[in-house]
Amino acid sequence: MLSIGDLSKRTGVKVPTIRYYEQMGLIEAAERSEGNQRRYERHDLERLAFIRHARDLGLDIPAIRELIALSQHPDLPCVNADRIAADHLIAVREKIEKLKKLEHELERIISHCDGHSIEDCYVIRALSDHGLCEGEH
Amino acid sequence: MLSIGDLSKRTGVKVPTIRYYEQMGLIEAAERSEGNQRRYERHDLERLAFIRHARDLGLDIPAIRELIALSQHPDLPCVNADRIAADHLIAVREKIEKLKKLEHELERIISHCDGHSIEDCYVIRALSDHGLCEGEH
DNA sequence: CTTGAAGCTCTAGTCACTGGAGGAATTATC
DNA sequence: GATAATTCCTCCAGTGACTAGAGCTTCAAG
């Protein structure tokens, strides 16, 4: 039986976050000690590692909730789990594209600035005047 | 003189967001009509376009506040403005790197899944078992 | 048996908005 | 000039995924 602190150390998930996940219904309400403290078992450790891993991949809580529900029906086809992952991959790629555009624009703005006075600062001027931008954003 | 709705249409910034920026001190409190409605001038249009542009580049409100303050001292050297942009560029690049790692991991997980049953689903298995990951994340 | 760490609940704060309620002002139509 | 439709006002609450703090209780070590 693990305390919430033990569970936290083993999974790298902070104590308040574990309680938050319980509140959100991602992990079942733990058994309690006589003094009302949460007590966990291996089962909970695995569940929490699963959640942690999914969060690290950037999945949001509703998606994780769905994956957990799916994982409890081993006989079903896994198209839904695949779809969650594939949708997320698309979202990740879109974010990358947006950030790359920002990267280029920032590089361009910075490289154009001669670093003298605010009056001539390309950073400030570029922000003031959208016409100085390269692409649309 | 523009109403808040006119300003919104011209800049693409939503009405409640304009009021929010006023509250945050990014734009000055507007003059009011007899009936207490906000009235704006060209000056405000430019300021709001500046803010919008900076937000599109992903700068946060404190950074924008600083840029606005700087832009009002044309004689100062612009190293601080450059630093804000450069710091932001670094942050953007870091985000891109993280997302690329996620992209690869998701691609790998998805491609390994044969799409049959949850029991064998690589998506679910990869989440359950960190040992199946390629890199650290 | 004492002490200090770790646990409990509940509330509020983060960031940058966004939306709604309920009411007043403005604008358009007749 | 009356009325109707639209826009505006303020204030409050909600978003996502935590995080931090107050004030109290329980646990484990010495």
mmCIF file of C-alpha atoms (C1' of nucleotides) in Angstrom:
data_model
loop_
_atom_site.group_PDB
_atom_site.id
_atom_site.type_symbol
_atom_site.label_atom_id
_atom_site.label_comp_id
_atom_site.label_asym_id
_atom_site.label_seq_id
_atom_site.Cartn_x
_atom_site.Cartn_y
_atom_site.Cartn_z
ATOM 1 C CA MET A 1 0.000 0.000 0.000
ATOM 2 C CA LEU A 2 1.401 3.333 -1.090
ATOM 3 C CA SER A 3 0.665 6.748 0.315
ATOM 4 C CA ILE A 4 -0.079 9.556 -2.110
ATOM 5 C CA GLY A 5 3.462 10.830 -1.559
ATOM 6 C CA ASP A 6 4.944 7.454 -2.484
ATOM 7 C CA LEU A 7 2.814 7.320 -5.594
ATOM 8 C CA SER A 8 3.938 10.823 -6.464
ATOM 9 C CA LYS A 9 7.615 9.931 -6.133
ATOM 10 C CA ARG A 10 7.256 6.777 -8.184
ATOM 11 C CA THR A 11 5.392 8.380 -11.070
ATOM 12 C CA GLY A 12 6.722 11.913 -11.016
ATOM 13 C CA VAL A 13 3.170 13.254 -10.763
ATOM 14 C CA LYS A 14 2.794 15.868 -8.066
ATOM 15 C CA VAL A 15 0.588 15.164 -5.082
ATOM 16 C CA PRO A 16 -2.020 17.859 -5.791
ATOM 17 C CA THR A 17 -2.150 16.687 -9.393
ATOM 18 C CA ILE A 18 -2.963 13.153 -8.295
ATOM 19 C CA ARG A 19 -5.846 14.486 -6.233
ATOM 20 C CA TYR A 20 -6.896 16.563 -9.213
ATOM 21 C CA TYR A 21 -6.940 13.479 -11.461
ATOM 22 C CA GLU A 22 -9.105 11.714 -8.919
ATOM 23 C CA GLN A 23 -11.496 14.645 -8.975
ATOM 24 C CA MET A 24 -11.547 14.562 -12.771
ATOM 25 C CA GLY A 25 -12.378 10.881 -12.704
ATOM 26 C CA LEU A 26 -9.162 9.695 -14.352
ATOM 27 C CA ILE A 27 -8.258 7.522 -11.392
ATOM 28 C CA GLU A 28 -10.683 5.860 -9.056
ATOM 29 C CA ALA A 29 -11.140 7.301 -5.598
ATOM 30 C CA ALA A 30 -8.495 5.537 -3.545
ATOM 31 C CA GLU A 31 -9.148 3.431 -0.513
ATOM 32 C CA ARG A 32 -8.522 5.262 2.720
ATOM 33 C CA SER A 33 -6.553 4.490 5.842
ATOM 34 C CA GLU A 34 -8.240 4.627 9.224
ATOM 35 C CA GLY A 35 -7.160 8.234 9.421
ATOM 36 C CA ASN A 36 -8.734 9.053 6.022
ATOM 37 C CA GLN A 37 -5.515 9.117 4.022
ATOM 38 C CA ARG A 38 -5.395 7.735 0.484
ATOM 39 C CA ARG A 39 -3.803 4.323 0.011
ATOM 40 C CA TYR A 40 -2.806 3.014 -3.398
ATOM 41 C CA GLU A 41 -1.853 -0.296 -4.991
ATOM 42 C CA ARG A 42 0.150 -1.401 -8.005
ATOM 43 C CA HIS A 43 -2.971 -1.089 -10.107
ATOM 44 C CA ASP A 44 -3.150 2.649 -9.361
ATOM 45 C CA LEU A 45 0.530 3.070 -10.091
ATOM 46 C CA GLU A 46 0.023 1.670 -13.568
ATOM 47 C CA ARG A 47 -3.012 3.780 -14.213
ATOM 48 C CA LEU A 48 -1.216 6.924 -13.159
ATOM 49 C CA ALA A 49 1.809 6.060 -15.299
ATOM 50 C CA PHE A 50 -0.543 5.642 -18.239
ATOM 51 C CA ILE A 51 -2.052 9.073 -17.598
ATOM 52 C CA ARG A 52 1.321 10.677 -17.148
ATOM 53 C CA HIS A 53 2.541 9.178 -20.356
ATOM 54 C CA ALA A 54 -0.499 10.338 -22.279
ATOM 55 C CA ARG A 55 -0.162 13.846 -20.853
ATOM 56 C CA ASP A 56 3.493 13.895 -21.848
ATOM 57 C CA LEU A 57 2.344 13.181 -25.363
ATOM 58 C CA GLY A 58 0.079 16.194 -25.069
ATOM 59 C CA LEU A 59 -3.274 14.430 -24.944
ATOM 60 C CA ASP A 60 -5.951 16.287 -23.037
ATOM 61 C CA ILE A 61 -8.021 14.918 -20.216
ATOM 62 C CA PRO A 62 -11.150 14.015 -22.193
ATOM 63 C CA ALA A 63 -8.978 12.065 -24.656
ATOM 64 C CA ILE A 64 -7.274 10.259 -21.805
ATOM 65 C CA ARG A 65 -10.597 9.471 -20.222
ATOM 66 C CA GLU A 66 -11.668 7.888 -23.491
ATOM 67 C CA LEU A 67 -8.461 5.889 -23.839
ATOM 68 C CA ILE A 68 -8.849 4.558 -20.323
ATOM 69 C CA ALA A 69 -12.423 3.548 -21.046
ATOM 70 C CA LEU A 70 -11.277 1.816 -24.230
ATOM 71 C CA SER A 71 -8.419 0.036 -22.500
ATOM 72 C CA GLN A 72 -10.963 -1.614 -20.257
ATOM 73 C CA HIS A 73 -12.655 -3.336 -23.181
ATOM 74 C CA PRO A 74 -9.841 -5.423 -24.654
ATOM 75 C CA ASP A 75 -12.158 -7.151 -27.112
ATOM 76 C CA LEU A 76 -13.265 -4.073 -28.971
ATOM 77 C CA PRO A 77 -11.502 -3.025 -32.140
ATOM 78 C CA CYS A 78 -9.001 -0.277 -31.523
ATOM 79 C CA VAL A 79 -10.007 2.128 -34.271
ATOM 80 C CA ASN A 80 -11.135 4.653 -31.696
ATOM 81 C CA ALA A 81 -7.830 4.608 -29.878
ATOM 82 C CA ASP A 82 -6.050 4.983 -33.184
ATOM 83 C CA ARG A 83 -8.283 7.857 -34.136
ATOM 84 C CA ILE A 84 -7.494 9.710 -30.904
ATOM 85 C CA ALA A 85 -3.795 9.341 -31.544
ATOM 86 C CA ALA A 86 -4.112 10.258 -35.218
ATOM 87 C CA ASP A 87 -6.205 13.348 -34.476
ATOM 88 C CA HIS A 88 -3.674 14.420 -31.947
ATOM 89 C CA LEU A 89 -0.869 13.920 -34.415
ATOM 90 C CA ILE A 90 -2.651 16.205 -36.848
ATOM 91 C CA ALA A 91 -3.044 18.843 -34.145
ATOM 92 C CA VAL A 92 0.633 18.558 -33.244
ATOM 93 C CA ARG A 93 1.647 19.007 -36.867
ATOM 94 C CA GLU A 94 -0.548 22.064 -37.192
ATOM 95 C CA LYS A 95 1.042 23.596 -34.126
ATOM 96 C CA ILE A 96 4.492 22.919 -35.530
ATOM 97 C CA GLU A 97 3.578 24.641 -38.780
ATOM 98 C CA LYS A 98 2.275 27.699 -36.988
ATOM 99 C CA LEU A 99 5.336 27.936 -34.804
ATOM 100 C CA LYS A 100 7.657 27.606 -37.782
ATOM 101 C CA LYS A 101 5.965 30.554 -39.422
ATOM 102 C CA LEU A 102 6.433 32.534 -36.234
ATOM 103 C CA GLU A 103 10.046 31.457 -36.090
ATOM 104 C CA HIS A 104 10.726 32.760 -39.591
ATOM 105 C CA GLU A 105 8.936 36.013 -38.971
ATOM 106 C CA LEU A 106 10.812 36.615 -35.734
ATOM 107 C CA GLU A 107 14.133 35.759 -37.372
ATOM 108 C CA ARG A 108 13.411 38.174 -40.149
ATOM 109 C CA ILE A 109 12.347 40.988 -37.848
ATOM 110 C CA ILE A 110 15.350 40.559 -35.592
ATOM 111 C CA SER A 111 17.856 40.318 -38.418
ATOM 112 C CA HIS A 112 16.545 43.541 -39.954
ATOM 113 C CA CYS A 113 17.098 45.564 -36.829
ATOM 114 C CA ASP A 114 20.334 47.502 -36.651
ATOM 115 C CA GLY A 115 20.104 47.751 -32.872
ATOM 116 C CA HIS A 116 20.442 51.492 -32.567
ATOM 117 C CA SER A 117 17.479 53.515 -31.453
ATOM 118 C CA ILE A 118 13.853 52.684 -30.833
ATOM 119 C CA GLU A 119 12.969 55.197 -33.483
ATOM 120 C CA ASP A 120 14.489 53.009 -36.190
ATOM 121 C CA CYS A 121 14.004 49.692 -34.441
ATOM 122 C CA TYR A 122 12.704 47.171 -36.902
ATOM 123 C CA VAL A 123 11.159 45.111 -34.130
ATOM 124 C CA ILE A 124 8.948 47.999 -33.088
ATOM 125 C CA ARG A 125 8.309 49.119 -36.641
ATOM 126 C CA ALA A 126 7.341 45.662 -37.792
ATOM 127 C CA LEU A 127 4.810 45.409 -34.992
ATOM 128 C CA SER A 128 3.378 48.815 -35.776
ATOM 129 C CA ASP A 129 3.055 48.199 -39.458
ATOM 130 C CA HIS A 130 1.622 44.970 -40.707
ATOM 131 C CA GLY A 131 2.745 45.892 -44.195
ATOM 132 C CA LEU A 132 6.291 44.989 -43.175
ATOM 133 C CA CYS A 133 5.363 41.361 -42.678
ATOM 134 C CA GLU A 134 6.298 38.713 -45.158
ATOM 135 C CA GLY A 135 3.447 36.221 -45.006
ATOM 136 C CA GLU A 136 0.051 36.438 -43.463
ATOM 137 C CA HIS A 137 -0.278 35.401 -39.841
ATOM 138 C CA MET B 1 -14.638 58.652 -33.777
ATOM 139 C CA LEU B 2 -15.108 54.920 -33.756
ATOM 140 C CA SER B 3 -17.328 52.845 -31.522
ATOM 141 C CA ILE B 4 -15.831 49.766 -29.900
ATOM 142 C CA GLY B 5 -17.628 47.658 -32.496
ATOM 143 C CA ASP B 6 -16.058 49.634 -35.356
ATOM 144 C CA LEU B 7 -12.638 49.228 -33.799
ATOM 145 C CA SER B 8 -13.277 45.540 -33.426
ATOM 146 C CA LYS B 9 -14.225 45.146 -37.092
ATOM 147 C CA ARG B 10 -11.230 47.108 -38.284
ATOM 148 C CA THR B 11 -8.655 45.258 -36.219
ATOM 149 C CA GLY B 12 -10.176 41.801 -35.923
ATOM 150 C CA VAL B 13 -9.956 42.006 -32.127
ATOM 151 C CA LYS B 14 -13.184 41.004 -30.432
ATOM 152 C CA VAL B 15 -15.117 43.568 -28.445
ATOM 153 C CA PRO B 16 -14.686 41.915 -25.019
ATOM 154 C CA THR B 17 -10.995 41.516 -25.776
ATOM 155 C CA ILE B 18 -10.633 45.235 -26.410
ATOM 156 C CA ARG B 19 -12.224 45.934 -23.044
ATOM 157 C CA TYR B 20 -9.924 43.340 -21.519
ATOM 158 C CA TYR B 21 -6.856 45.069 -22.996
ATOM 159 C CA GLU B 22 -8.046 48.333 -21.529
ATOM 160 C CA GLN B 23 -8.360 46.666 -18.155
ATOM 161 C CA MET B 24 -4.855 45.230 -18.518
ATOM 162 C CA GLY B 25 -3.504 48.660 -19.291
ATOM 163 C CA LEU B 26 -2.419 47.894 -22.858
ATOM 164 C CA ILE B 27 -4.635 50.600 -24.279
ATOM 165 C CA GLU B 28 -5.624 53.794 -22.559
ATOM 166 C CA ALA B 29 -9.129 54.110 -21.195
ATOM 167 C CA ALA B 30 -11.101 55.516 -24.108
ATOM 168 C CA GLU B 31 -13.040 58.737 -24.092
ATOM 169 C CA ARG B 32 -16.737 58.243 -23.595
ATOM 170 C CA SER B 33 -19.836 59.472 -25.387
ATOM 171 C CA GLU B 34 -22.566 61.285 -23.482
ATOM 172 C CA GLY B 35 -24.163 57.910 -22.936
ATOM 173 C CA ASN B 36 -20.935 56.406 -21.512
ATOM 174 C CA GLN B 37 -19.929 54.441 -24.592
ATOM 175 C CA ARG B 38 -16.288 54.171 -25.613
ATOM 176 C CA ARG B 39 -15.139 56.325 -28.519
ATOM 177 C CA TYR B 40 -11.848 55.732 -30.314
ATOM 178 C CA GLU B 41 -9.570 57.570 -32.715
ATOM 179 C CA ARG B 42 -6.961 56.593 -35.276
ATOM 180 C CA HIS B 43 -4.343 56.593 -32.552
ATOM 181 C CA ASP B 44 -6.179 53.779 -30.729
ATOM 182 C CA LEU B 45 -6.576 51.850 -33.956
ATOM 183 C CA GLU B 46 -2.824 51.832 -34.426
ATOM 184 C CA ARG B 47 -2.157 50.829 -30.862
ATOM 185 C CA LEU B 48 -4.601 47.970 -31.066
ATOM 186 C CA ALA B 49 -3.138 46.789 -34.363
ATOM 187 C CA PHE B 50 0.279 46.768 -32.696
ATOM 188 C CA ILE B 51 -1.056 44.639 -29.850
ATOM 189 C CA ARG B 52 -2.852 42.296 -32.188
ATOM 190 C CA HIS B 53 0.264 41.865 -34.233
ATOM 191 C CA ALA B 54 2.405 41.147 -31.196
ATOM 192 C CA ARG B 55 -0.140 38.621 -29.888
ATOM 193 C CA ASP B 56 -0.177 36.931 -33.291
ATOM 194 C CA LEU B 57 3.556 36.524 -32.903
ATOM 195 C CA GLY B 58 2.883 34.847 -29.580
ATOM 196 C CA LEU B 59 4.193 37.549 -27.257
ATOM 197 C CA ASP B 60 2.523 37.662 -23.876
ATOM 198 C CA ILE B 61 0.919 40.673 -22.278
ATOM 199 C CA PRO B 62 3.825 41.726 -20.029
ATOM 200 C CA ALA B 63 6.142 41.634 -23.059
ATOM 201 C CA ILE B 64 3.709 43.728 -25.068
ATOM 202 C CA ARG B 65 3.385 46.185 -22.215
ATOM 203 C CA GLU B 66 7.149 46.571 -22.252
ATOM 204 C CA LEU B 67 7.305 47.025 -26.021
ATOM 205 C CA ILE B 68 4.637 49.705 -25.849
ATOM 206 C CA ALA B 69 6.537 51.509 -23.130
ATOM 207 C CA LEU B 70 9.715 51.306 -25.199
ATOM 208 C CA SER B 71 8.012 52.522 -28.335
ATOM 209 C CA GLN B 72 7.158 55.697 -26.495
ATOM 210 C CA HIS B 73 10.811 56.547 -25.981
ATOM 211 C CA PRO B 74 12.145 56.779 -29.529
ATOM 212 C CA ASP B 75 15.527 58.034 -28.373
ATOM 213 C CA LEU B 76 16.472 55.043 -26.276
ATOM 214 C CA PRO B 77 18.574 52.284 -27.777
ATOM 215 C CA CYS B 78 16.475 49.340 -28.842
ATOM 216 C CA VAL B 79 18.442 46.523 -27.241
ATOM 217 C CA ASN B 80 15.560 45.806 -24.901
ATOM 218 C CA ALA B 81 13.085 45.452 -27.719
ATOM 219 C CA ASP B 82 15.512 43.190 -29.525
ATOM 220 C CA ARG B 83 15.989 41.117 -26.412
ATOM 221 C CA ILE B 84 12.235 40.579 -26.024
ATOM 222 C CA ALA B 85 12.010 39.373 -29.599
ATOM 223 C CA ALA B 86 15.133 37.209 -29.302
ATOM 224 C CA ASP B 87 13.971 35.595 -26.055
ATOM 225 C CA HIS B 88 10.676 34.854 -27.650
ATOM 226 C CA LEU B 89 12.368 33.327 -30.665
ATOM 227 C CA ILE B 90 14.267 30.985 -28.364
ATOM 228 C CA ALA B 91 11.048 29.969 -26.643
ATOM 229 C CA VAL B 92 9.391 29.345 -29.998
ATOM 230 C CA ARG B 93 12.269 27.153 -31.117
ATOM 231 C CA GLU B 94 12.122 25.144 -27.929
ATOM 232 C CA LYS B 95 8.424 24.552 -28.421
ATOM 233 C CA ILE B 96 9.043 23.404 -31.975
ATOM 234 C CA GLU B 97 11.650 20.920 -30.806
ATOM 235 C CA LYS B 98 9.348 19.480 -28.187
ATOM 236 C CA LEU B 99 6.503 19.156 -30.631
ATOM 237 C CA LYS B 100 8.715 17.448 -33.187
ATOM 238 C CA LYS B 101 9.637 14.811 -30.639
ATOM 239 C CA LEU B 102 5.966 14.287 -29.915
ATOM 240 C CA GLU B 103 5.276 14.063 -33.619
ATOM 241 C CA HIS B 104 7.847 11.298 -34.089
ATOM 242 C CA GLU B 105 6.638 9.371 -31.081
ATOM 243 C CA LEU B 106 3.026 9.566 -32.194
ATOM 244 C CA GLU B 107 3.947 8.524 -35.733
ATOM 245 C CA ARG B 108 5.819 5.565 -34.397
ATOM 246 C CA ILE B 109 3.058 4.474 -32.064
ATOM 247 C CA ILE B 110 0.396 4.786 -34.729
ATOM 248 C CA SER B 111 2.397 2.988 -37.396
ATOM 249 C CA HIS B 112 3.012 0.051 -35.074
ATOM 250 C CA CYS B 113 -0.637 -0.571 -34.439
ATOM 251 C CA ASP B 114 -2.290 -3.201 -36.591
ATOM 252 C CA GLY B 115 -5.729 -1.784 -35.884
ATOM 253 C CA HIS B 116 -7.367 -4.946 -34.664
ATOM 254 C CA SER B 117 -8.324 -5.223 -31.024
ATOM 255 C CA ILE B 118 -7.682 -3.065 -28.001
ATOM 256 C CA GLU B 119 -5.921 -6.006 -26.459
ATOM 257 C CA ASP B 120 -3.105 -5.780 -29.006
ATOM 258 C CA CYS B 121 -3.427 -2.066 -29.723
ATOM 259 C CA TYR B 122 -0.011 -0.513 -29.814
ATOM 260 C CA VAL B 123 -1.423 2.901 -28.936
ATOM 261 C CA ILE B 124 -2.790 1.591 -25.658
ATOM 262 C CA ARG B 125 0.205 -0.625 -25.002
ATOM 263 C CA ALA B 126 2.676 2.172 -25.624
ATOM 264 C CA LEU B 127 0.864 4.356 -23.133
ATOM 265 C CA SER B 128 0.767 1.605 -20.553
ATOM 266 C CA ASP B 129 4.394 0.680 -20.892
ATOM 267 C CA HIS B 130 7.000 3.381 -20.997
ATOM 268 C CA GLY B 131 9.552 0.761 -22.037
ATOM 269 C CA LEU B 132 8.042 0.810 -25.506
ATOM 270 C CA CYS B 133 9.070 4.416 -26.066
ATOM 271 C CA GLU B 134 11.969 5.355 -28.238
ATOM 272 C CA GLY B 135 13.398 8.461 -26.621
ATOM 273 C CA GLU B 136 12.814 9.990 -23.261
ATOM 274 C CA HIS B 137 9.966 12.487 -22.979
ATOM 275 C "C1'" DC C 1 5.441 10.841 23.858
ATOM 276 C "C1'" DT C 2 6.892 14.336 21.264
ATOM 277 C "C1'" DT C 3 7.964 16.362 17.052
ATOM 278 C "C1'" DG C 4 8.102 17.181 12.323
ATOM 279 C "C1'" DA C 5 6.748 15.583 7.974
ATOM 280 C "C1'" DA C 6 3.100 14.415 5.255
ATOM 281 C "C1'" DG C 7 -1.711 14.112 4.745
ATOM 282 C "C1'" DC C 8 -6.599 16.140 4.537
ATOM 283 C "C1'" DT C 9 -10.302 19.657 2.504
ATOM 284 C "C1'" DC C 10 -11.457 23.861 0.538
ATOM 285 C "C1'" DT C 11 -10.585 27.969 -1.872
ATOM 286 C "C1'" DA C 12 -8.428 30.855 -5.058
ATOM 287 C "C1'" DG C 13 -5.000 31.985 -8.527
ATOM 288 C "C1'" DT C 14 -2.666 31.200 -13.144
ATOM 289 C "C1'" DC C 15 -3.194 33.091 -18.691
ATOM 290 C "C1'" DA C 16 -5.674 35.403 -22.168
ATOM 291 C "C1'" DC C 17 -9.532 35.630 -23.144
ATOM 292 C "C1'" DT C 18 -14.866 34.389 -23.887
ATOM 293 C "C1'" DG C 19 -19.714 34.329 -22.908
ATOM 294 C "C1'" DG C 20 -23.910 35.536 -20.573
ATOM 295 C "C1'" DA C 21 -27.290 38.356 -17.748
ATOM 296 C "C1'" DG C 22 -29.645 42.381 -17.323
ATOM 297 C "C1'" DG C 23 -30.066 46.862 -18.537
ATOM 298 C "C1'" DA C 24 -28.955 51.511 -21.125
ATOM 299 C "C1'" DA C 25 -27.773 53.920 -25.399
ATOM 300 C "C1'" DT C 26 -27.650 54.397 -30.195
ATOM 301 C "C1'" DT C 27 -29.108 53.776 -34.930
ATOM 302 C "C1'" DA C 28 -32.411 52.505 -38.523
ATOM 303 C "C1'" DT C 29 -36.900 52.189 -40.138
ATOM 304 C "C1'" DC C 30 -41.484 53.709 -40.636
ATOM 305 C "C1'" DG D 1 -41.308 61.402 -33.702
ATOM 306 C "C1'" DA D 2 -42.231 56.608 -32.254
ATOM 307 C "C1'" DT D 3 -40.640 52.188 -32.286
ATOM 308 C "C1'" DA D 4 -37.670 48.353 -33.146
ATOM 309 C "C1'" DA D 5 -33.234 46.352 -33.737
ATOM 310 C "C1'" DT D 6 -28.717 46.616 -32.758
ATOM 311 C "C1'" DT D 7 -24.961 47.820 -30.076
ATOM 312 C "C1'" DC D 8 -23.186 49.172 -25.913
ATOM 313 C "C1'" DC D 9 -22.456 49.101 -20.713
ATOM 314 C "C1'" DT D 10 -20.891 46.558 -16.202
ATOM 315 C "C1'" DC D 11 -20.198 42.638 -13.602
ATOM 316 C "C1'" DC D 12 -19.559 37.869 -12.974
ATOM 317 C "C1'" DA D 13 -18.281 33.220 -14.191
ATOM 318 C "C1'" DG D 14 -16.042 29.769 -17.011
ATOM 319 C "C1'" DT D 15 -12.136 27.736 -19.904
ATOM 320 C "C1'" DG D 16 -7.626 23.726 -19.039
ATOM 321 C "C1'" DA D 17 -4.642 21.628 -16.279
ATOM 322 C "C1'" DC D 18 -2.900 22.350 -12.778
ATOM 323 C "C1'" DT D 19 -0.613 24.979 -8.511
ATOM 324 C "C1'" DA D 20 -0.404 27.209 -4.033
ATOM 325 C "C1'" DG D 21 -1.953 28.409 0.415
ATOM 326 C "C1'" DA D 22 -4.675 28.251 4.947
ATOM 327 C "C1'" DG D 23 -5.883 25.719 8.673
ATOM 328 C "C1'" DC D 24 -6.301 21.408 10.467
ATOM 329 C "C1'" DT D 25 -5.345 16.091 11.282
ATOM 330 C "C1'" DT D 26 -2.653 11.882 10.980
ATOM 331 C "C1'" DC D 27 1.427 9.298 10.668
ATOM 332 C "C1'" DA D 28 6.262 7.596 11.482
ATOM 333 C "C1'" DA D 29 10.661 8.062 13.781
ATOM 334 C "C1'" DG D 30 13.343 8.551 17.721
#
